[in-house]
Amino acid sequence: MNKLKELMRKDVLKISQDEDIINAVKLMNEKNVGAALVINNNKVEGIFTERDILKKVLPRLGESGLEKKCVKEFMTKNPVMASSTLSPSDVASLMKTSHFRHIPVEEKGEVIGILSQRILMWHHQEELEKLNDELKKLQMQLIHTARMSAMGEMSAGVAHELNQPLMALSVQIETFFSNPIINSDDKLKERMQKMKTQFTRLNTIVRRLNTFSKSRIASKAEENINTPITDSLFLFEQQLKDHNIQLKMKLVEELPKVALDRYEIQDVVINFLCNAKDAIDDVFKQAVGGEMTVFSLAVPQENCLAAGIIDNGKPVQDGTEKKIFDIFFTTKGPEKGTGLGLAVCCNIIKDHKGIINFIKLDDKRKMFYFILPVNQDDNLSGDDDRRSRIELKLKDLSQQLLA
């Protein structure tokens, strides 16, 4: 049903053109309508409205013989009709140009309802309020985006500034390893090796922060899906440890390469990780007990790859399942959520011709996943039958993944 049919009044009051005017006014009052169709031999001859009552009937009250007058003397002849295919905005324009406050709506030559100016004004007010809410949310997101952009620039600056002392440390560490005194002392050598390992880790973090913060043009290349997953985990692993979340890795090593933008897929994985961490924190409050399983696997029957996260955090709220990937929808507070993360992820996966969704595994666990086609010419997006088959497969495999 279109919007016009939703707004119009369907129980149309029909009055004979020969009906006496006093009775016609009573009928409209009893039915609580602002307009009635005036009929003669099942043909619409005009429309009788509250405006006709105000302008034509009330001024003649007290006139002798008024009660014997018929509706046809007071009705508006040749009323403007609106097709049921028009939009509310089109009908509002029609009202403005014709100066009618009530317009019959017709379909296939038959009047199916009457639309009033009052209802249209209410509808437009409601639409304006919705638009205003969306604009406020968009403004908040623009501010958030500006902050994130500034943080990205700061990260790049910090990474650049750290590069110089890191290079100096690298040279010094290599010098220590060439020292015969250190090489002859096993304990000292072991400590130096630990120092070198931590330096290598720090150097990798700085390099990846620098890469992550750079502006770039999206581009796809044949990649192993595990690469953006492990890159994301490298940046996120310490946070999970700090929040006492046990991380399990179930990544299948030998997977076919697929066409993907590694940085966009990394964004999806990081978003999944953030959401899972927040959901676990809501339940365990950073105490021991939170579990997260990151997986990748092939689904050869459907010629695709699947990756995702299983967690035992706060479940998806009932009634929000169909909204969860909508833009601006969030169940988090304003300090945590903007309602954009999963919506952006959804667009990224659709651009990769894939599927993104979640599965409720049981009362304690859920799985957020995405699927990418192995064949570049294949398009999984919008294929509900394949999504259902793959979801059943993932459900069957979930116990193995959690083992």
mmCIF file of C-alpha atoms in Angstrom, residues 15-274:
data_model
loop_
_atom_site.group_PDB
_atom_site.id
_atom_site.type_symbol
_atom_site.label_atom_id
_atom_site.label_comp_id
_atom_site.label_asym_id
_atom_site.label_seq_id
_atom_site.Cartn_x
_atom_site.Cartn_y
_atom_site.Cartn_z
ATOM 1 C CA ILE A 15 -24.854 11.796 0.270
ATOM 2 C CA SER A 16 -27.509 12.110 -2.397
ATOM 3 C CA GLN A 17 -27.584 15.475 -4.130
ATOM 4 C CA ASP A 18 -31.295 15.628 -3.244
ATOM 5 C CA GLU A 19 -30.635 15.210 0.510
ATOM 6 C CA ASP A 20 -31.904 18.214 2.481
ATOM 7 C CA ILE A 21 -29.072 20.401 3.739
ATOM 8 C CA ILE A 22 -29.900 20.198 7.466
ATOM 9 C CA ASN A 23 -29.882 16.398 7.421
ATOM 10 C CA ALA A 24 -26.646 16.376 5.383
ATOM 11 C CA VAL A 25 -24.895 18.535 8.006
ATOM 12 C CA LYS A 26 -26.195 16.214 10.774
ATOM 13 C CA LEU A 27 -24.869 13.145 8.922
ATOM 14 C CA MET A 28 -21.410 14.697 8.571
ATOM 15 C CA ASN A 29 -21.399 15.597 12.257
ATOM 16 C CA GLU A 30 -22.467 12.086 13.293
ATOM 17 C CA LYS A 31 -19.821 10.457 11.102
ATOM 18 C CA ASN A 32 -17.231 13.040 12.209
ATOM 19 C CA VAL A 33 -16.042 13.716 8.649
ATOM 20 C CA GLY A 34 -14.927 16.948 7.044
ATOM 21 C CA ALA A 35 -16.162 16.086 3.575
ATOM 22 C CA ALA A 36 -18.734 13.894 1.820
ATOM 23 C CA LEU A 37 -19.203 12.839 -1.782
ATOM 24 C CA VAL A 38 -22.412 14.093 -3.402
ATOM 25 C CA ILE A 39 -23.951 11.364 -5.571
ATOM 26 C CA ASN A 40 -26.615 11.281 -8.264
ATOM 27 C CA ASN A 41 -27.444 7.897 -9.832
ATOM 28 C CA ASN A 42 -24.117 6.462 -8.544
ATOM 29 C CA LYS A 43 -22.225 9.279 -10.255
ATOM 30 C CA VAL A 44 -20.103 11.774 -8.321
ATOM 31 C CA GLU A 45 -21.610 15.225 -8.892
ATOM 32 C CA GLY A 46 -19.573 17.127 -6.352
ATOM 33 C CA ILE A 47 -18.145 17.258 -2.851
ATOM 34 C CA PHE A 48 -19.742 18.800 0.240
ATOM 35 C CA THR A 49 -17.189 19.956 2.822
ATOM 36 C CA GLU A 50 -16.991 21.702 6.169
ATOM 37 C CA ARG A 51 -15.800 24.730 4.239
ATOM 38 C CA ASP A 52 -19.064 24.719 2.264
ATOM 39 C CA ILE A 53 -20.942 24.641 5.564
ATOM 40 C CA LEU A 54 -18.996 27.626 6.912
ATOM 41 C CA LYS A 55 -19.109 29.704 3.724
ATOM 42 C CA LYS A 56 -22.504 28.805 2.262
ATOM 43 C CA VAL A 57 -24.800 27.284 4.900
ATOM 44 C CA LEU A 58 -24.080 29.138 8.149
ATOM 45 C CA PRO A 59 -24.571 32.629 6.639
ATOM 46 C CA ARG A 60 -28.122 31.553 5.631
ATOM 47 C CA LEU A 61 -29.193 30.201 9.006
ATOM 48 C CA GLY A 62 -32.581 31.615 9.918
ATOM 49 C CA GLU A 63 -33.520 31.975 6.295
ATOM 50 C CA SER A 64 -37.053 30.808 5.617
ATOM 51 C CA GLY A 65 -37.223 27.459 3.835
ATOM 52 C CA LEU A 66 -33.526 26.601 4.359
ATOM 53 C CA GLU A 67 -34.439 23.164 5.703
ATOM 54 C CA LYS A 68 -36.030 22.336 2.351
ATOM 55 C CA LYS A 69 -32.923 23.192 0.349
ATOM 56 C CA CYS A 70 -30.946 20.316 -1.178
ATOM 57 C CA VAL A 71 -27.234 19.600 -0.915
ATOM 58 C CA LYS A 72 -26.677 20.217 -4.628
ATOM 59 C CA GLU A 73 -27.297 23.938 -4.055
ATOM 60 C CA PHE A 74 -24.389 24.168 -1.580
ATOM 61 C CA MET A 75 -21.935 21.553 -2.800
ATOM 62 C CA THR A 76 -18.686 22.254 -4.668
ATOM 63 C CA LYS A 77 -19.146 21.092 -8.222
ATOM 64 C CA ASN A 78 -16.479 19.487 -10.372
ATOM 65 C CA PRO A 79 -14.062 18.752 -7.516
ATOM 66 C CA VAL A 80 -10.404 18.118 -8.276
ATOM 67 C CA MET A 81 -9.624 14.388 -8.175
ATOM 68 C CA ALA A 82 -6.283 12.838 -7.252
ATOM 69 C CA SER A 83 -4.991 9.554 -8.624
ATOM 70 C CA SER A 84 -4.042 6.982 -6.003
ATOM 71 C CA THR A 85 -0.602 6.738 -7.649
ATOM 72 C CA LEU A 86 0.317 10.299 -6.635
ATOM 73 C CA SER A 87 2.557 11.053 -3.685
ATOM 74 C CA PRO A 88 1.382 13.104 -0.675
ATOM 75 C CA SER A 89 3.611 15.957 -1.896
ATOM 76 C CA ASP A 90 1.914 15.882 -5.309
ATOM 77 C CA VAL A 91 -1.527 16.088 -3.694
ATOM 78 C CA ALA A 92 -0.355 18.944 -1.437
ATOM 79 C CA SER A 93 0.677 20.861 -4.582
ATOM 80 C CA LEU A 94 -2.702 20.061 -6.133
ATOM 81 C CA MET A 95 -4.469 21.462 -3.076
ATOM 82 C CA LYS A 96 -2.376 24.607 -3.211
ATOM 83 C CA THR A 97 -3.111 25.345 -6.887
ATOM 84 C CA SER A 98 -6.804 24.397 -6.742
ATOM 85 C CA HIS A 99 -7.500 25.901 -3.280
ATOM 86 C CA PHE A 100 -9.308 22.693 -2.257
ATOM 87 C CA ARG A 101 -8.923 21.460 1.324
ATOM 88 C CA HIS A 102 -10.440 18.024 0.624
ATOM 89 C CA ILE A 103 -9.633 15.997 -2.470
ATOM 90 C CA PRO A 104 -11.234 12.662 -3.431
ATOM 91 C CA VAL A 105 -8.750 9.921 -4.331
ATOM 92 C CA GLU A 106 -9.689 7.738 -7.271
ATOM 93 C CA GLU A 107 -8.435 4.455 -8.636
ATOM 94 C CA LYS A 108 -9.598 2.943 -11.905
ATOM 95 C CA GLY A 109 -12.362 5.554 -12.168
ATOM 96 C CA GLU A 110 -13.753 4.869 -8.700
ATOM 97 C CA VAL A 111 -13.403 7.077 -5.597
ATOM 98 C CA ILE A 112 -11.679 5.030 -2.883
ATOM 99 C CA GLY A 113 -11.110 7.726 -0.280
ATOM 100 C CA ILE A 114 -10.855 11.409 0.619
ATOM 101 C CA LEU A 115 -7.659 13.171 1.673
ATOM 102 C CA SER A 116 -7.838 16.305 3.826
ATOM 103 C CA GLN A 117 -5.391 19.183 4.051
ATOM 104 C CA ARG A 118 -5.253 18.723 7.820
ATOM 105 C CA ILE A 119 -3.992 15.137 7.506
ATOM 106 C CA LEU A 120 -1.410 16.169 4.908
ATOM 107 C CA MET A 121 -0.111 18.922 7.178
ATOM 108 C CA TRP A 122 0.204 16.433 10.031
ATOM 109 C CA HIS A 123 2.033 14.020 7.722
ATOM 110 C CA HIS A 124 4.479 16.695 6.525
ATOM 111 C CA GLN A 125 5.086 17.786 10.112
ATOM 112 C CA GLU A 126 5.896 14.194 11.046
ATOM 113 C CA GLU A 127 8.245 13.882 8.059
ATOM 114 C CA LEU A 128 9.973 17.142 8.986
ATOM 115 C CA GLU A 129 10.501 15.905 12.548
ATOM 116 C CA LYS A 130 12.038 12.679 11.227
ATOM 117 C CA LEU A 131 14.324 14.630 8.893
ATOM 118 C CA ASN A 132 15.314 16.909 11.756
ATOM 119 C CA ASP A 133 16.223 13.894 13.896
ATOM 120 C CA GLU A 134 18.280 12.446 11.036
ATOM 121 C CA LEU A 135 20.047 15.786 10.546
ATOM 122 C CA LYS A 136 20.918 15.919 14.242
ATOM 123 C CA LYS A 137 22.333 12.399 14.069
ATOM 124 C CA LEU A 138 24.260 13.273 10.911
ATOM 125 C CA GLN A 139 25.656 16.379 12.582
ATOM 126 C CA MET A 140 26.818 14.279 15.528
ATOM 127 C CA GLN A 141 28.413 11.828 13.124
ATOM 128 C CA LEU A 142 30.186 14.599 11.214
ATOM 129 C CA ILE A 143 31.637 15.841 14.499
ATOM 130 C CA HIS A 144 32.654 12.272 15.357
ATOM 131 C CA THR A 145 34.187 11.802 11.894
ATOM 132 C CA ALA A 146 36.144 15.048 12.258
ATOM 133 C CA ARG A 147 37.474 13.840 15.609
ATOM 134 C CA MET A 148 38.430 10.464 14.151
ATOM 135 C CA SER A 149 40.171 12.207 11.241
ATOM 136 C CA ALA A 150 42.104 14.354 13.703
ATOM 137 C CA MET A 151 43.015 11.234 15.681
ATOM 138 C CA GLY A 152 44.225 9.604 12.467
ATOM 139 C CA GLU A 153 46.448 12.570 11.718
ATOM 140 C CA MET A 154 47.746 12.523 15.297
ATOM 141 C CA SER A 155 48.460 8.787 15.019
ATOM 142 C CA ALA A 156 50.406 9.373 11.811
ATOM 143 C CA GLY A 157 52.331 12.188 13.495
ATOM 144 C CA VAL A 158 53.113 10.097 16.571
ATOM 145 C CA ALA A 159 54.197 7.168 14.384
ATOM 146 C CA HIS A 160 56.470 9.470 12.391
ATOM 147 C CA GLU A 161 58.006 10.979 15.536
ATOM 148 C CA LEU A 162 58.617 7.521 17.037
ATOM 149 C CA ASN A 163 60.401 6.282 13.938
ATOM 150 C CA GLN A 164 63.599 8.240 14.649
ATOM 151 C CA PRO A 165 64.244 6.983 18.206
ATOM 152 C CA LEU A 166 63.183 3.474 17.138
ATOM 153 C CA MET A 167 65.818 3.475 14.415
ATOM 154 C CA ALA A 168 68.414 4.577 16.959
ATOM 155 C CA LEU A 169 67.301 1.788 19.334
ATOM 156 C CA SER A 170 67.524 -0.748 16.517
ATOM 157 C CA VAL A 171 71.138 0.189 15.798
ATOM 158 C CA GLN A 172 72.011 0.072 19.496
ATOM 159 C CA ILE A 173 70.419 -3.350 20.016
ATOM 160 C CA GLU A 174 72.320 -4.802 17.059
ATOM 161 C CA THR A 175 75.513 -3.301 18.524
ATOM 162 C CA PHE A 176 74.844 -5.034 21.849
ATOM 163 C CA PHE A 177 74.457 -8.395 20.090
ATOM 164 C CA SER A 178 77.889 -7.983 18.510
ATOM 165 C CA ASN A 179 79.448 -7.376 21.923
ATOM 166 C CA PRO A 180 81.469 -10.478 23.022
ATOM 167 C CA ILE A 181 80.689 -9.855 26.705
ATOM 168 C CA ILE A 182 76.930 -10.077 26.095
ATOM 169 C CA ASN A 183 77.333 -13.100 23.812
ATOM 170 C CA SER A 184 79.285 -14.933 26.492
ATOM 171 C CA ASP A 185 76.625 -14.353 29.182
ATOM 172 C CA ASP A 186 73.585 -16.562 28.462
ATOM 173 C CA LYS A 187 71.259 -14.758 30.912
ATOM 174 C CA LEU A 188 72.214 -11.344 29.588
ATOM 175 C CA LYS A 189 71.859 -12.586 26.026
ATOM 176 C CA GLU A 190 68.382 -13.959 26.827
ATOM 177 C CA ARG A 191 67.331 -10.591 28.281
ATOM 178 C CA MET A 192 68.646 -8.794 25.222
ATOM 179 C CA GLN A 193 66.691 -11.205 22.999
ATOM 180 C CA LYS A 194 63.492 -10.380 24.917
ATOM 181 C CA MET A 195 64.280 -6.693 24.500
ATOM 182 C CA LYS A 196 64.743 -7.205 20.756
ATOM 183 C CA THR A 197 61.428 -9.114 20.537
ATOM 184 C CA GLN A 198 59.561 -6.290 22.281
ATOM 185 C CA PHE A 199 61.299 -3.708 20.117
ATOM 186 C CA THR A 200 60.229 -5.622 16.991
ATOM 187 C CA ARG A 201 56.659 -5.660 18.266
ATOM 188 C CA LEU A 202 56.752 -1.910 18.987
ATOM 189 C CA ASN A 203 58.190 -1.221 15.556
ATOM 190 C CA THR A 204 55.425 -3.298 13.924
ATOM 191 C CA ILE A 205 52.709 -1.452 15.886
ATOM 192 C CA VAL A 206 54.076 1.929 14.815
ATOM 193 C CA ARG A 207 54.308 0.816 11.177
ATOM 194 C CA ARG A 208 50.744 -0.514 11.153
ATOM 195 C CA LEU A 209 49.373 2.573 12.911
ATOM 196 C CA ASN A 210 51.039 4.676 10.251
ATOM 197 C CA THR A 211 49.506 2.545 7.482
ATOM 198 C CA PHE A 212 46.082 2.482 9.146
ATOM 199 C CA SER A 213 45.928 6.274 9.534
ATOM 200 C CA LYS A 214 46.842 7.124 5.942
ATOM 201 C CA SER A 215 44.216 8.325 3.479
ATOM 202 C CA ARG A 216 44.044 6.042 0.463
ATOM 203 C CA ILE A 217 41.956 4.993 -2.493
ATOM 204 C CA ALA A 218 40.068 1.713 -2.081
ATOM 205 C CA SER A 219 41.438 -1.083 -4.255
ATOM 206 C CA LYS A 220 41.045 -4.842 -4.329
ATOM 207 C CA ALA A 221 43.740 -7.462 -4.830
ATOM 208 C CA GLU A 222 43.994 -11.243 -4.515
ATOM 209 C CA GLU A 223 44.677 -11.795 -0.819
ATOM 210 C CA ASN A 224 44.452 -14.413 1.891
ATOM 211 C CA ILE A 225 41.510 -13.459 4.066
ATOM 212 C CA ASN A 226 43.593 -14.251 7.168
ATOM 213 C CA THR A 227 45.920 -11.301 6.502
ATOM 214 C CA PRO A 228 43.506 -8.474 7.468
ATOM 215 C CA ILE A 229 42.214 -10.653 10.326
ATOM 216 C CA THR A 230 45.665 -11.150 11.902
ATOM 217 C CA ASP A 231 46.568 -7.491 11.286
ATOM 218 C CA SER A 232 43.429 -6.447 13.195
ATOM 219 C CA LEU A 233 44.145 -8.842 16.035
ATOM 220 C CA PHE A 234 47.704 -7.555 16.331
ATOM 221 C CA LEU A 235 46.346 -4.049 16.997
ATOM 222 C CA PHE A 236 43.589 -5.310 19.296
ATOM 223 C CA GLU A 237 45.171 -8.220 21.158
ATOM 224 C CA GLN A 238 46.433 -6.224 24.146
ATOM 225 C CA GLN A 239 42.990 -4.666 24.732
ATOM 226 C CA LEU A 240 41.471 -8.139 24.968
ATOM 227 C CA LYS A 241 44.111 -9.165 27.508
ATOM 228 C CA ASP A 242 43.517 -6.006 29.550
ATOM 229 C CA HIS A 243 39.781 -6.839 29.651
ATOM 230 C CA ASN A 244 40.427 -10.477 30.688
ATOM 231 C CA ILE A 245 38.906 -11.809 27.462
ATOM 232 C CA GLN A 246 40.141 -15.216 26.368
ATOM 233 C CA LEU A 247 40.922 -15.216 22.650
ATOM 234 C CA LYS A 248 40.791 -18.366 20.527
ATOM 235 C CA MET A 249 42.102 -18.396 16.959
ATOM 236 C CA LYS A 250 40.500 -20.844 14.538
ATOM 237 C CA LEU A 251 41.932 -19.657 11.224
ATOM 238 C CA VAL A 252 42.233 -22.234 8.447
ATOM 239 C CA GLU A 253 45.651 -21.667 6.918
ATOM 240 C CA GLU A 254 45.215 -23.109 3.445
ATOM 241 C CA LEU A 255 42.475 -20.935 2.009
ATOM 242 C CA PRO A 256 42.054 -19.798 -1.594
ATOM 243 C CA LYS A 257 42.884 -16.148 -2.197
ATOM 244 C CA VAL A 258 39.964 -13.823 -2.912
ATOM 245 C CA ALA A 259 39.669 -10.317 -4.324
ATOM 246 C CA LEU A 260 39.456 -7.952 -1.360
ATOM 247 C CA ASP A 261 40.550 -4.585 -0.035
ATOM 248 C CA ARG A 262 42.597 -5.659 2.969
ATOM 249 C CA TYR A 263 42.149 -2.346 4.792
ATOM 250 C CA GLU A 264 38.373 -2.320 4.350
ATOM 251 C CA ILE A 265 38.132 -5.932 5.560
ATOM 252 C CA GLN A 266 40.384 -4.924 8.452
ATOM 253 C CA ASP A 267 37.845 -2.203 9.303
ATOM 254 C CA VAL A 268 35.088 -4.849 9.367
ATOM 255 C CA VAL A 269 37.096 -7.171 11.627
ATOM 256 C CA ILE A 270 38.046 -4.330 14.007
ATOM 257 C CA ASN A 271 34.376 -3.338 14.218
ATOM 258 C CA PHE A 272 33.415 -6.938 15.020
ATOM 259 C CA LEU A 273 36.165 -7.045 17.678
ATOM 260 C CA CYS A 274 35.036 -3.759 19.258
#
